Short mmCIF file of C-alpha atoms in Angstrom, two decimals:
data_model
loop_
_atom_site.label_atom_id
_atom_site.label_comp_id
_atom_site.label_asym_id
_atom_site.label_seq_id
_atom_site.Cartn_x
_atom_site.Cartn_y
_atom_site.Cartn_z
CA GLU A 212 -9.11 7.55 9.31
CA VAL A 213 -8.91 9.28 5.94
CA HIS A 214 -12.13 10.33 4.57
CA LEU A 215 -12.85 12.24 1.34
CA VAL A 216 -16.32 13.12 0.35
CA GLU A 217 -17.07 14.45 -3.29
CA SER A 218 -19.97 16.78 -4.13
CA GLY A 219 -21.19 19.07 -6.65
CA GLY A 220 -22.16 16.86 -9.64
CA GLY A 221 -25.45 16.65 -11.55
CA LEU A 222 -26.97 17.18 -14.90
CA VAL A 223 -25.68 19.66 -17.29
CA LYS A 224 -26.36 20.87 -20.73
CA PRO A 225 -23.32 20.68 -23.30
CA GLY A 226 -21.12 24.15 -23.05
CA GLY A 227 -22.52 24.40 -19.01
CA SER A 228 -20.62 24.18 -16.23
CA LEU A 229 -20.03 22.45 -13.01
CA ARG A 230 -18.12 22.87 -9.59
CA LEU A 231 -17.17 19.94 -7.73
CA SER A 232 -16.00 20.09 -4.39
CA CYS A 233 -13.83 17.26 -2.23
CA ALA A 234 -14.19 17.82 1.39
CA ALA A 235 -10.89 16.14 3.25
CA SER A 236 -10.75 15.02 6.87
CA GLY A 237 -8.39 12.77 8.68
CA PHE A 238 -5.10 14.15 7.36
CA THR A 239 -3.07 17.35 7.12
CA PHE A 240 -4.79 18.31 4.20
CA SER A 241 -2.12 21.35 2.95
CA THR A 242 0.54 18.90 2.90
CA TYR A 243 -0.81 16.51 0.40
CA SER A 244 -0.96 16.42 -3.20
CA MET A 245 -4.55 15.82 -4.36
CA ASN A 246 -6.04 14.47 -7.57
CA TRP A 247 -9.33 13.80 -9.84
CA VAL A 248 -9.74 10.65 -11.78
CA ARG A 249 -12.93 10.02 -13.64
CA LEU A 250 -14.73 6.70 -14.52
CA ALA A 251 -16.65 7.12 -17.92
CA PRO A 252 -19.58 4.62 -18.14
CA GLY A 253 -18.23 1.51 -19.91
CA LYS A 254 -14.37 3.00 -19.74
CA GLY A 255 -11.72 2.69 -17.60
CA LEU A 256 -10.45 5.11 -15.15
CA GLU A 257 -9.01 8.08 -16.32
CA TRP A 258 -6.45 10.83 -14.48
CA VAL A 259 -7.75 14.26 -14.79
CA SER A 260 -5.90 16.64 -12.70
CA SER A 261 -3.42 17.07 -9.94
CA ILE A 262 -2.24 19.82 -7.55
CA ILE A 263 0.96 19.11 -6.23
CA SER A 264 2.23 20.15 -2.96
CA THR A 265 5.85 20.81 -2.20
CA ARG A 266 7.95 21.55 0.82
CA ARG A 267 10.11 24.07 -1.14
CA SER A 268 7.09 26.54 -2.38
CA SER A 269 3.80 27.85 -0.96
CA SER A 270 2.87 27.73 -4.43
CA ASP A 271 1.07 24.43 -6.00
CA TYR A 272 2.16 22.90 -9.38
CA ILE A 273 -1.05 22.08 -11.34
CA TYR A 274 -1.32 19.55 -14.28
CA TYR A 275 -3.99 18.61 -16.39
CA ALA A 276 -5.04 15.63 -18.81
CA ASP A 277 -4.94 16.91 -22.42
CA SER A 278 -8.43 16.21 -22.82
CA VAL A 279 -9.53 18.75 -20.00
CA LYS A 280 -6.76 21.42 -20.44
CA GLY A 281 -8.25 24.88 -20.99
CA ARG A 282 -11.41 23.78 -19.70
CA PHE A 283 -11.14 22.24 -16.13
CA THR A 284 -9.53 24.29 -13.59
CA ILE A 285 -8.34 22.46 -10.05
CA SER A 286 -7.39 24.50 -6.80
CA ARG A 287 -7.57 23.75 -3.44
CA ASP A 288 -8.46 25.91 -0.25
CA ASN A 289 -6.19 24.36 2.70
CA ALA A 290 -8.03 26.45 5.70
CA LYS A 291 -11.39 24.85 4.47
CA ASN A 292 -9.56 21.16 3.90
CA SER A 293 -11.21 21.30 0.26
CA LEU A 294 -10.21 20.26 -3.42
CA TYR A 295 -12.42 21.69 -6.21
CA LEU A 296 -12.82 21.27 -9.88
CA GLN A 297 -14.13 23.91 -11.82
CA MET A 298 -15.50 22.19 -15.00
CA ASN A 299 -16.42 24.69 -18.14
CA SER A 300 -17.43 24.04 -21.53
CA LEU A 301 -19.05 20.68 -20.60
CA ARG A 302 -18.87 18.09 -23.43
CA ALA A 303 -21.01 14.62 -23.39
CA GLU A 304 -17.97 12.50 -23.54
CA ASP A 305 -16.98 14.67 -19.75
CA THR A 306 -19.97 12.52 -18.75
CA ALA A 307 -18.48 10.40 -15.62
CA VAL A 308 -18.22 9.95 -11.85
CA TYR A 309 -15.31 11.85 -10.83
CA TYR A 310 -13.21 10.81 -7.74
CA CYS A 311 -11.07 12.84 -5.64
CA ALA A 312 -7.83 11.09 -4.33
CA ARG A 313 -5.09 11.54 -2.46
CA ASP A 314 -1.18 10.83 -3.21
CA SER A 315 0.03 8.22 -1.14
CA ALA A 316 2.71 10.39 0.64
CA PRO A 317 3.01 14.32 1.75
CA TYR A 318 5.03 16.76 0.17
CA GLY A 319 5.77 15.37 -3.80
CA ASP A 320 4.10 14.04 -6.64
CA TYR A 321 3.96 10.37 -6.22
CA HIS A 322 0.70 9.82 -8.48
CA THR A 323 -0.01 6.71 -6.67
CA PHE A 324 -3.49 7.43 -5.21
CA ASP A 325 -3.90 5.67 -1.62
CA SER A 326 -7.51 7.45 -0.37
CA TRP A 327 -10.52 8.08 -2.66
CA GLY A 328 -13.82 9.46 -2.12
CA GLN A 329 -16.95 7.54 -3.11
CA GLY A 330 -17.37 9.89 -6.61
CA THR A 331 -19.72 12.29 -7.50
CA LEU A 332 -21.72 11.43 -10.99
CA VAL A 333 -21.60 14.17 -13.63
CA THR A 334 -23.62 13.58 -16.64
CA VAL A 335 -23.66 15.90 -19.27
CA SER A 336 -26.67 15.67 -21.78
CA SER A 337 -29.26 18.18 -23.71
CA GLU B 279 1.33 8.94 -24.11
CA VAL B 280 2.12 5.28 -22.22
CA VAL B 281 -0.78 3.18 -23.33
CA LEU B 282 -1.31 -0.03 -20.58
CA THR B 283 -2.89 -3.22 -22.17
CA GLN B 284 -4.62 -5.17 -19.45
CA SER B 285 -5.04 -9.09 -20.30
CA PRO B 286 -7.45 -10.90 -20.26
CA GLY B 287 -10.63 -8.63 -20.53
CA THR B 288 -12.37 -11.05 -18.39
CA LEU B 289 -11.08 -13.73 -16.48
CA SER B 290 -13.43 -16.33 -14.85
CA LEU B 291 -11.94 -18.34 -12.14
CA SER B 292 -13.59 -20.02 -8.76
CA PRO B 293 -12.90 -19.39 -5.12
CA GLY B 294 -9.86 -21.10 -4.05
CA GLU B 295 -8.08 -20.94 -7.29
CA ARG B 296 -5.03 -18.68 -8.41
CA ALA B 297 -5.49 -15.40 -10.85
CA THR B 298 -2.61 -13.75 -12.51
CA LEU B 299 -3.34 -10.78 -14.23
CA SER B 300 -1.25 -9.13 -16.79
CA CYS B 301 -0.49 -5.16 -17.95
CA ARG B 302 1.76 -4.42 -20.36
CA ALA B 303 3.05 -0.94 -21.15
CA SER B 304 3.34 0.68 -24.46
CA GLN B 305 6.74 1.88 -23.30
CA GLY B 306 9.27 1.22 -20.19
CA VAL B 307 7.88 2.73 -17.02
CA SER B 308 10.78 1.43 -14.63
CA SER B 309 8.54 -0.13 -11.80
CA TYR B 310 6.44 2.79 -11.56
CA LEU B 311 3.59 0.95 -11.56
CA ALA B 312 0.30 0.43 -9.17
CA TRP B 313 -2.70 -1.64 -9.01
CA TYR B 314 -6.36 -0.91 -7.82
CA GLN B 315 -9.37 -3.17 -7.11
CA GLN B 316 -12.80 -1.76 -7.76
CA LYS B 317 -16.08 -2.96 -7.15
CA PRO B 318 -19.25 -1.68 -8.64
CA GLY B 319 -20.32 1.37 -6.70
CA GLN B 320 -17.24 1.61 -4.52
CA ALA B 321 -14.25 3.68 -4.78
CA PRO B 322 -10.86 2.02 -6.16
CA ARG B 323 -8.72 0.29 -3.81
CA LEU B 324 -5.14 0.72 -3.90
CA LEU B 325 -3.56 -2.49 -3.61
CA ILE B 326 0.15 -2.54 -4.90
CA TYR B 327 2.54 0.24 -5.75
CA ASP B 328 5.68 0.56 -7.31
CA ALA B 329 5.20 -2.92 -9.01
CA SER B 330 5.57 -5.07 -5.96
CA ASN B 331 4.61 -3.41 -2.58
CA ARG B 332 1.45 -4.23 -0.96
CA ALA B 333 -0.26 -1.25 0.22
CA THR B 334 -1.13 -0.85 4.02
CA GLY B 335 -3.70 -3.46 5.07
CA ILE B 336 -4.00 -5.43 2.12
CA PRO B 337 -4.21 -9.29 2.51
CA ALA B 338 -0.43 -11.37 1.61
CA ARG B 339 -2.53 -13.34 -1.09
CA PHE B 340 -2.16 -10.16 -3.36
CA SER B 341 1.44 -9.92 -4.88
CA GLY B 342 2.72 -7.67 -7.78
CA SER B 343 5.84 -8.46 -9.87
CA GLY B 344 7.53 -7.01 -13.10
CA SER B 345 9.26 -4.01 -14.22
CA GLY B 346 9.67 -2.25 -17.50
CA THR B 347 6.88 -2.84 -19.68
CA ASP B 348 5.61 -6.32 -18.37
CA PHE B 349 3.70 -6.61 -15.12
CA THR B 350 1.37 -9.23 -13.37
CA LEU B 351 -0.98 -9.21 -10.30
CA THR B 352 -1.41 -12.64 -8.76
CA ILE B 353 -3.99 -13.42 -6.09
CA SER B 354 -2.72 -16.59 -4.81
CA SER B 355 -6.12 -17.97 -3.44
CA LEU B 356 -9.51 -16.27 -4.70
CA GLU B 357 -11.68 -15.42 -1.75
CA PRO B 358 -15.22 -14.44 -2.56
CA GLU B 359 -14.63 -10.79 -2.04
CA ASP B 360 -11.86 -10.74 -4.86
CA PHE B 361 -13.94 -10.53 -7.64
CA ALA B 362 -14.06 -7.22 -8.93
CA VAL B 363 -12.55 -4.96 -11.69
CA TYR B 364 -8.59 -4.43 -11.67
CA TYR B 365 -6.88 -1.34 -13.14
CA CYS B 366 -2.96 -0.94 -13.46
CA GLN B 367 -1.71 2.69 -13.45
CA GLN B 368 1.54 3.94 -14.31
CA ARG B 369 3.18 7.07 -13.14
CA GLY B 370 6.64 6.59 -14.94
CA ASN B 371 5.65 8.67 -17.56
CA TRP B 372 3.67 11.80 -18.01
CA PRO B 373 0.90 11.50 -18.42
CA ILE B 374 -0.35 9.49 -15.53
CA THR B 375 -2.42 6.38 -17.46
CA PHE B 376 -4.69 3.61 -16.56
CA GLY B 377 -5.10 0.26 -17.97
CA GLN B 378 -8.92 -0.49 -19.55
CA GLY B 379 -9.18 -3.08 -16.52
CA THR B 380 -9.51 -6.90 -16.13
CA ARG B 381 -12.86 -7.98 -14.92
CA LEU B 382 -12.30 -11.00 -12.35
CA GLU B 383 -15.77 -13.17 -12.31
CA ILE B 384 -16.87 -16.05 -10.45
CA LYS B 385 -16.95 -19.10 -12.67
#
């Protein structure tokens, strides 16, 4: 069974940093593209970032939403079956529950999310 | 950026009734549209992918249709556990976007 568990959320002041982690189990982590999606209070879901696994290259392709580009960095450690999101220069509008989500099939950027973690809450406030 | 507009914002129905949820895209996304269900405090759950394909383990009462700019999620006969927020999401144009959600509540 696929299992994703996020951690690292908390209260941080504007301009501060946080690093989120997502521990994965139940599947071959290295072969799947992984994503971060957030849900801000009173708003809908928002895609944040993707890290794409491909057969052709040992390097991953990385994409960001414009709202976080230059401030957030997605990465993964396949040896530890873990996904990360380094968040710098945090703003009040980054306040949200952050979910890690798995792509629906290996080796590609399908951007359909078939498994999700329970989320970790990030609150940016002075 | 493709804007997905979901309607209605809130839908009030009774168990056993049929629910029809709409998602309209600001530009064509082919059939690259998914539907998710989210209950309070829970993770979203994939229901439908590529407009009309049910995800693994999703009951047959859930169905999706549409292509291009107009999509529909239909729940043929509502069960008590179906009352939740539903989101559409497109992957046909970059960046990936979600709709603002439809809240399905018990009447």
